[in-house]
Amino acid sequence: MMNESNTMMNESKTMMKKFRDEYIFIDGYAMENGLIFELIGDKLYVISDIAYWKIAYLREWDEFALYHGNTMPTDLNVLKYEDADYHFQKDAKLSHTIMSLMIYIRRHDDYRAHLIENVENMPRRTKKQKNEYAAMKRREERYNTARVLQLINAVGMASERRLAVSA
């Protein structure tokens, strides 16, 4: 009897099961907020305008952990980020739901985009402020480059789809 209970509990504790339970909410939120996502194996990969992310299910704790990509995304193909370098997102607490991490991703990226957009308004009087300004200018340049590459890749993907449909 105990083995049956453990088996049922283990079957309910899978990334696929958790993802299916939240899919409608995840899909709607992603569409509204310009997020691209794909479940590959036991990890959910998410691409936004300025970052890529990996959500991993920690079965032992029945919680999700969020990992942030180390570079800016230049392609909208999620498969290209499966083997990319990530770091644990320390300020995002472990979560019982995928949706709470999706909301965190959007808020994080909105904050980062706001900083990039307002780089010219940063104070530049002290040495520290000048260094922060220079770092933000570099981020702004990387963001702009990545955004152009994303757009080029999106146009390429759209034309490939049109060719495939017309063939």
Coordinates of N, CA and C in Angstrom, one line a residue:
M1 N 0.8 -1.2 0.0 CA 0.0 0.0 0.0 C 0.9 1.3 0.0
M2 N 1.9 1.2 0.8 CA 2.8 2.4 0.8 C 3.5 2.6 -0.5
N3 N 3.9 1.6 -1.2 CA 4.6 1.8 -2.5 C 3.6 2.4 -3.5
E4 N 2.4 2.0 -3.5 CA 1.4 2.6 -4.4 C 1.3 4.1 -4.2
S5 N 1.2 4.5 -2.9 CA 1.1 5.9 -2.6 C 2.3 6.7 -3.0
N6 N 3.5 6.1 -2.8 CA 4.8 6.8 -3.2 C 4.8 6.9 -4.7
T7 N 4.4 5.9 -5.4 CA 4.4 5.9 -6.9 C 3.5 7.0 -7.4
M8 N 2.3 7.0 -6.9 CA 1.3 8.1 -7.3 C 1.9 9.5 -7.0
M9 N 2.5 9.7 -5.9 CA 3.0 11.0 -5.5 C 4.2 11.3 -6.5
N10 N 5.0 10.4 -6.8 CA 6.2 10.6 -7.7 C 5.7 10.9 -9.1
E11 N 4.6 10.3 -9.6 CA 4.1 10.5 -10.9 C 3.5 11.9 -11.0
S12 N 2.9 12.4 -9.9 CA 2.4 13.8 -9.9 C 3.4 14.9 -9.8
K13 N 4.6 14.5 -9.4 CA 5.7 15.4 -9.2 C 6.7 15.4 -10.4
T14 N 6.2 15.7 -11.6 CA 7.0 15.8 -12.8 C 6.9 17.2 -13.4
M15 N 7.9 17.6 -14.1 CA 7.8 18.9 -14.8 C 6.6 18.9 -15.8
M16 N 6.5 17.9 -16.5 CA 5.4 17.8 -17.5 C 4.0 18.0 -16.9
K17 N 3.8 17.3 -15.8 CA 2.5 17.4 -15.0 C 2.3 18.8 -14.5
K18 N 3.3 19.4 -13.9 CA 3.2 20.8 -13.4 C 3.0 21.8 -14.6
F19 N 3.7 21.6 -15.7 CA 3.5 22.4 -16.9 C 2.1 22.3 -17.4
R20 N 1.6 21.1 -17.6 CA 0.2 20.9 -18.1 C -0.8 21.6 -17.2
D21 N -0.6 21.5 -15.9 CA -1.5 22.1 -14.9 C -1.6 23.6 -15.1
E22 N -0.5 24.3 -15.5 CA -0.5 25.7 -15.6 C -0.5 26.2 -17.1
Y23 N -0.5 25.3 -18.0 CA -0.3 25.7 -19.4 C -1.2 26.8 -19.9
I24 N -2.5 26.8 -19.6 CA -3.4 27.9 -20.1 C -2.9 29.2 -19.6
F25 N -2.5 29.3 -18.4 CA -2.1 30.6 -17.8 C -0.8 31.0 -18.4
I26 N 0.2 30.1 -18.5 CA 1.5 30.3 -19.0 C 1.4 30.8 -20.5
D27 N 0.6 30.1 -21.3 CA 0.4 30.5 -22.7 C -0.2 31.9 -22.8
G28 N -1.2 32.2 -22.1 CA -1.9 33.5 -22.2 C -1.0 34.6 -21.7
Y29 N -0.3 34.4 -20.6 CA 0.6 35.4 -20.1 C 1.8 35.6 -21.1
A30 N 2.3 34.6 -21.7 CA 3.4 34.7 -22.6 C 3.0 35.5 -23.9
M31 N 1.8 35.2 -24.4 CA 1.3 35.9 -25.5 C 1.1 37.4 -25.2
E32 N 0.5 37.7 -24.1 CA 0.3 39.1 -23.7 C 1.6 39.9 -23.5
N33 N 2.6 39.2 -23.1 CA 3.8 39.9 -22.7 C 5.0 39.6 -23.6
G34 N 4.8 39.0 -24.7 CA 5.9 38.9 -25.7 C 7.0 37.9 -25.3
L35 N 6.6 36.8 -24.6 CA 7.5 35.8 -24.2 C 7.4 34.6 -25.0
I36 N 8.5 34.0 -25.4 CA 8.5 32.8 -26.1 C 9.0 31.7 -25.2
F37 N 8.3 30.5 -25.2 CA 8.7 29.5 -24.3 C 8.6 28.1 -24.9
E38 N 9.3 27.2 -24.4 CA 9.3 25.8 -24.9 C 9.7 24.9 -23.8
L39 N 9.0 23.8 -23.6 CA 9.4 22.8 -22.6 C 10.2 21.8 -23.4
I40 N 11.5 21.6 -22.9 CA 12.4 20.6 -23.5 C 12.8 19.7 -22.3
G41 N 12.5 18.5 -22.4 CA 12.8 17.6 -21.3 C 12.1 18.0 -20.0
D42 N 12.9 18.2 -19.0 CA 12.3 18.6 -17.7 C 12.6 20.1 -17.4
K43 N 12.9 20.9 -18.4 CA 13.2 22.3 -18.2 C 12.3 23.1 -19.2
L44 N 11.9 24.3 -18.7 CA 11.1 25.2 -19.5 C 12.1 26.4 -19.8
Y45 N 12.2 26.6 -21.1 CA 13.1 27.7 -21.6 C 12.2 28.9 -22.0
V46 N 12.6 30.1 -21.7 CA 11.8 31.3 -21.9 C 12.8 32.3 -22.6
I47 N 12.3 33.0 -23.6 CA 13.0 34.0 -24.2 C 12.2 35.3 -24.2
S48 N 12.8 36.4 -23.7 CA 12.1 37.7 -23.8 C 12.9 38.6 -24.7
D49 N 12.6 39.9 -24.7 CA 13.3 40.8 -25.5 C 14.7 40.9 -25.2
I50 N 15.0 40.9 -23.9 CA 16.4 41.2 -23.5 C 17.1 40.1 -22.7
A51 N 16.5 38.9 -22.6 CA 17.1 37.9 -21.8 C 16.6 36.5 -22.2
Y52 N 17.3 35.5 -21.8 CA 16.7 34.1 -21.9 C 16.9 33.4 -20.6
W53 N 16.0 32.5 -20.3 CA 15.8 32.0 -19.0 C 15.6 30.5 -19.1
K54 N 15.9 29.8 -17.9 CA 15.6 28.4 -17.8 C 14.9 28.2 -16.5
I55 N 13.8 27.5 -16.5 CA 13.1 27.1 -15.3 C 13.2 25.6 -15.1
A56 N 13.8 25.3 -14.0 CA 14.0 23.9 -13.7 C 13.2 23.4 -12.5
Y57 N 12.6 22.2 -12.6 CA 11.8 21.7 -11.5 C 12.7 20.9 -10.5
L58 N 12.6 21.3 -9.3 CA 13.4 20.6 -8.2 C 12.4 19.6 -7.6
R59 N 12.4 18.4 -8.0 CA 11.4 17.4 -7.6 C 11.5 17.1 -6.1
E60 N 12.7 17.1 -5.5 CA 12.8 16.8 -4.1 C 12.1 17.8 -3.2
W61 N 12.1 19.1 -3.7 CA 11.4 20.1 -2.9 C 10.0 20.5 -3.5
D62 N 9.7 19.9 -4.6 CA 8.4 20.3 -5.3 C 8.4 21.8 -5.6
E63 N 9.5 22.4 -6.1 CA 9.6 23.8 -6.4 C 10.3 24.0 -7.7
F64 N 10.2 25.2 -8.2 CA 10.9 25.6 -9.4 C 12.0 26.6 -9.1
A65 N 13.1 26.4 -9.8 CA 14.3 27.4 -9.7 C 14.4 28.1 -11.0
L66 N 14.9 29.3 -10.9 CA 15.0 30.2 -12.1 C 16.5 30.4 -12.4
Y67 N 16.9 30.2 -13.7 CA 18.2 30.5 -14.1 C 18.2 31.5 -15.2
H68 N 19.2 32.4 -15.2 CA 19.2 33.5 -16.2 C 20.4 33.3 -17.1
G69 N 20.2 33.5 -18.4 CA 21.2 33.3 -19.4 C 22.3 34.4 -19.2
N70 N 23.5 34.0 -19.6 CA 24.7 34.9 -19.3 C 24.9 35.9 -20.4
T71 N 24.2 35.8 -21.5 CA 24.4 36.8 -22.6 C 23.0 37.2 -23.1
M72 N 22.9 38.2 -23.9 CA 21.6 38.6 -24.5 C 21.2 37.7 -25.6
P73 N 19.9 37.4 -25.8 CA 19.5 36.5 -26.9 C 19.6 37.2 -28.2
T74 N 20.1 36.5 -29.2 CA 20.2 37.1 -30.5 C 19.3 36.3 -31.5
D75 N 18.7 35.3 -31.1 CA 17.8 34.4 -31.9 C 16.6 34.1 -31.2
L76 N 15.5 33.9 -31.9 CA 14.2 33.5 -31.3 C 14.0 32.0 -31.2
N77 N 14.9 31.3 -31.7 CA 14.8 29.8 -31.6 C 15.3 29.3 -30.3
V78 N 14.3 28.8 -29.5 CA 14.6 28.4 -28.1 C 15.6 27.3 -28.0
L79 N 15.7 26.4 -29.0 CA 16.6 25.3 -29.0 C 18.1 25.8 -29.0
K80 N 18.3 27.0 -29.4 CA 19.7 27.5 -29.4 C 20.2 27.8 -28.0
Y81 N 19.3 27.9 -27.1 CA 19.6 28.2 -25.7 C 19.6 27.1 -24.7
E82 N 19.4 25.9 -25.3 CA 19.3 24.7 -24.4 C 20.7 24.4 -23.8
D83 N 21.7 24.6 -24.5 CA 23.1 24.3 -24.0 C 23.8 25.6 -23.6
A84 N 23.2 26.7 -23.5 CA 23.8 27.9 -23.2 C 24.3 28.0 -21.8
D85 N 25.1 29.0 -21.4 CA 25.5 29.1 -20.0 C 24.4 29.9 -19.3
Y86 N 24.2 29.5 -18.1 CA 23.2 30.1 -17.2 C 23.8 30.3 -15.8
H87 N 23.2 31.2 -15.0 CA 23.5 31.3 -13.6 C 22.2 31.3 -12.8
F88 N 22.3 30.8 -11.6 CA 21.1 30.8 -10.8 C 20.7 32.3 -10.4
Q89 N 19.4 32.6 -10.6 CA 18.9 33.9 -10.3 C 18.6 34.0 -8.8
K90 N 19.6 34.5 -8.1 CA 19.5 34.5 -6.6 C 18.3 35.3 -6.0
D91 N 18.0 36.4 -6.7 CA 16.9 37.2 -6.1 C 15.5 36.7 -6.4
A92 N 15.4 35.7 -7.3 CA 14.1 35.0 -7.5 C 14.0 33.8 -6.6
K93 N 13.1 33.9 -5.7 CA 13.0 32.8 -4.7 C 12.5 31.6 -5.4
L94 N 12.8 30.4 -4.8 CA 12.2 29.2 -5.4 C 10.7 29.3 -5.3
S95 N 10.0 28.7 -6.3 CA 8.5 29.0 -6.4 C 7.8 27.6 -6.5
H96 N 6.6 27.6 -6.1 CA 5.7 26.4 -6.3 C 5.0 26.5 -7.6
T97 N 5.1 27.6 -8.3 CA 4.4 27.7 -9.6 C 5.3 28.2 -10.7
I98 N 5.1 27.8 -11.9 CA 5.8 28.4 -13.0 C 5.4 29.8 -13.3
M99 N 4.1 30.1 -13.1 CA 3.5 31.4 -13.4 C 4.2 32.5 -12.6
S100 N 4.5 32.2 -11.4 CA 5.1 33.3 -10.5 C 6.5 33.6 -11.1
L101 N 7.2 32.6 -11.7 CA 8.5 32.9 -12.3 C 8.4 33.6 -13.6
M102 N 7.3 33.3 -14.3 CA 7.0 34.0 -15.6 C 6.8 35.5 -15.3
I103 N 6.0 35.8 -14.3 CA 5.8 37.2 -13.9 C 7.1 37.8 -13.4
Y104 N 7.9 37.1 -12.7 CA 9.2 37.7 -12.3 C 10.0 38.0 -13.5
I105 N 10.1 37.1 -14.5 CA 10.8 37.4 -15.7 C 10.4 38.7 -16.4
R106 N 9.1 38.8 -16.6 CA 8.6 40.0 -17.2 C 9.0 41.3 -16.4
R107 N 8.8 41.2 -15.1 CA 9.1 42.4 -14.3 C 10.6 42.7 -14.3
H108 N 11.4 41.7 -14.2 CA 12.9 41.8 -14.3 C 13.3 42.5 -15.6
D109 N 12.7 42.0 -16.7 CA 13.1 42.6 -18.0 C 12.6 44.0 -18.2
D110 N 11.4 44.3 -17.7 CA 10.8 45.6 -17.8 C 11.8 46.6 -17.0
Y111 N 12.2 46.2 -15.9 CA 13.2 47.0 -15.1 C 14.5 47.2 -15.8
R112 N 15.0 46.2 -16.4 CA 16.3 46.3 -17.2 C 16.1 47.2 -18.4
A113 N 15.0 47.0 -19.1 CA 14.7 47.8 -20.3 C 14.6 49.3 -19.9
H114 N 13.9 49.5 -18.8 CA 13.8 50.9 -18.3 C 15.1 51.5 -18.0
L115 N 16.0 50.8 -17.4 CA 17.4 51.3 -17.1 C 18.1 51.6 -18.4
I116 N 18.0 50.7 -19.4 CA 18.7 50.9 -20.7 C 18.1 52.2 -21.4
E117 N 16.8 52.3 -21.3 CA 16.1 53.4 -22.0 C 16.5 54.8 -21.4
N118 N 16.8 54.8 -20.1 CA 17.0 56.0 -19.4 C 18.5 56.2 -19.1
V119 N 19.4 55.6 -19.8 CA 20.8 55.7 -19.5 C 21.3 57.1 -19.6
E120 N 20.8 57.9 -20.5 CA 21.2 59.3 -20.7 C 20.9 60.2 -19.5
N121 N 19.9 59.8 -18.7 CA 19.5 60.6 -17.6 C 20.3 60.2 -16.3
M122 N 21.2 59.3 -16.4 CA 22.0 58.9 -15.2 C 22.9 60.0 -14.9
P123 N 23.1 60.2 -13.5 CA 24.1 61.2 -13.1 C 25.5 60.8 -13.4
R124 N 26.4 61.7 -13.7 CA 27.8 61.4 -14.1 C 28.8 62.4 -13.4
R125 N 28.6 62.6 -12.2 CA 29.5 63.6 -11.5 C 30.7 62.9 -10.9
T126 N 30.4 61.8 -10.1 CA 31.5 61.1 -9.4 C 32.1 60.0 -10.3
K127 N 33.2 59.5 -9.8 CA 33.9 58.4 -10.6 C 33.0 57.2 -10.6
K128 N 32.3 56.9 -9.5 CA 31.4 55.7 -9.5 C 30.3 55.9 -10.4
Q129 N 29.7 57.1 -10.4 CA 28.6 57.4 -11.4 C 29.0 57.3 -12.8
K130 N 30.2 57.8 -13.1 CA 30.7 57.7 -14.5 C 30.9 56.2 -14.9
N131 N 31.4 55.4 -14.0 CA 31.6 54.0 -14.3 C 30.3 53.3 -14.5
E132 N 29.3 53.6 -13.7 CA 28.0 53.0 -13.8 C 27.4 53.4 -15.2
Y133 N 27.6 54.7 -15.5 CA 27.1 55.2 -16.8 C 27.7 54.5 -17.9
A134 N 29.0 54.3 -17.9 CA 29.8 53.6 -18.9 C 29.3 52.1 -19.1
A135 N 29.1 51.5 -17.9 CA 28.6 50.1 -17.9 C 27.2 50.0 -18.6
M136 N 26.4 51.0 -18.3 CA 25.0 51.0 -18.8 C 25.0 51.3 -20.3
K137 N 26.0 52.2 -20.7 CA 26.1 52.4 -22.2 C 26.5 51.2 -22.9
R138 N 27.4 50.4 -22.3 CA 27.8 49.1 -23.0 C 26.6 48.1 -23.0
R139 N 25.9 48.1 -21.9 CA 24.7 47.2 -21.9 C 23.7 47.7 -23.0
E140 N 23.5 49.0 -23.1 CA 22.6 49.5 -24.1 C 23.0 49.1 -25.5
E141 N 24.3 49.2 -25.8 CA 24.9 48.8 -27.1 C 24.7 47.3 -27.3
R142 N 24.9 46.5 -26.3 CA 24.7 45.0 -26.5 C 23.2 44.8 -26.7
Y143 N 22.4 45.4 -26.0 CA 20.9 45.3 -26.1 C 20.5 45.6 -27.6
N144 N 21.0 46.8 -28.0 CA 20.6 47.2 -29.4 C 21.1 46.2 -30.5
T145 N 22.3 45.8 -30.3 CA 22.8 44.8 -31.2 C 22.0 43.5 -31.2
A146 N 21.7 43.0 -30.0 CA 21.0 41.8 -29.9 C 19.6 42.0 -30.5
R147 N 19.0 43.1 -30.3 CA 17.6 43.4 -30.8 C 17.6 43.3 -32.3
V148 N 18.6 44.0 -32.9 CA 18.7 43.9 -34.4 C 18.9 42.5 -34.9
L149 N 19.7 41.7 -34.2 CA 19.9 40.3 -34.6 C 18.6 39.5 -34.5
Q150 N 17.9 39.8 -33.4 CA 16.6 39.1 -33.2 C 15.7 39.4 -34.4
L151 N 15.6 40.7 -34.7 CA 14.7 41.1 -35.8 C 15.1 40.5 -37.1
I152 N 16.4 40.4 -37.4 CA 16.9 39.8 -38.6 C 16.5 38.3 -38.6
N153 N 16.7 37.6 -37.5 CA 16.4 36.2 -37.4 C 14.9 36.0 -37.5
A154 N 14.1 36.9 -37.0 CA 12.6 36.8 -37.1 C 12.2 36.9 -38.5
V155 N 12.7 37.8 -39.2 CA 12.4 38.0 -40.7 C 12.8 36.7 -41.4
G156 N 14.0 36.2 -41.1 CA 14.4 35.0 -41.8 C 13.5 33.8 -41.5
M157 N 13.1 33.7 -40.2 CA 12.2 32.6 -39.9 C 10.8 32.7 -40.6
A158 N 10.3 34.0 -40.7 CA 9.1 34.2 -41.3 C 9.2 33.9 -42.8
S159 N 10.3 34.2 -43.5 CA 10.4 33.9 -44.9 C 10.6 32.4 -45.1
E160 N 11.2 31.7 -44.2 CA 11.4 30.3 -44.3 C 10.0 29.6 -44.2
R161 N 9.1 30.1 -43.3 CA 7.8 29.6 -43.2 C 7.0 29.8 -44.4
R162 N 7.1 31.0 -45.0 CA 6.4 31.3 -46.2 C 6.8 30.4 -47.4
L163 N 8.1 30.1 -47.5 CA 8.6 29.2 -48.5 C 8.1 27.8 -48.3
A164 N 8.1 27.4 -47.0 CA 7.6 26.0 -46.7 C 6.1 25.9 -47.0
V165 N 5.3 26.9 -46.8 CA 3.9 26.8 -47.0 C 3.6 26.9 -48.5
S166 N 4.4 27.7 -49.3 CA 4.1 27.8 -50.7 C 4.6 26.6 -51.5
A167 N 5.5 25.8 -50.9 CA 6.1 24.6 -51.6 C 5.1 23.5 -51.6

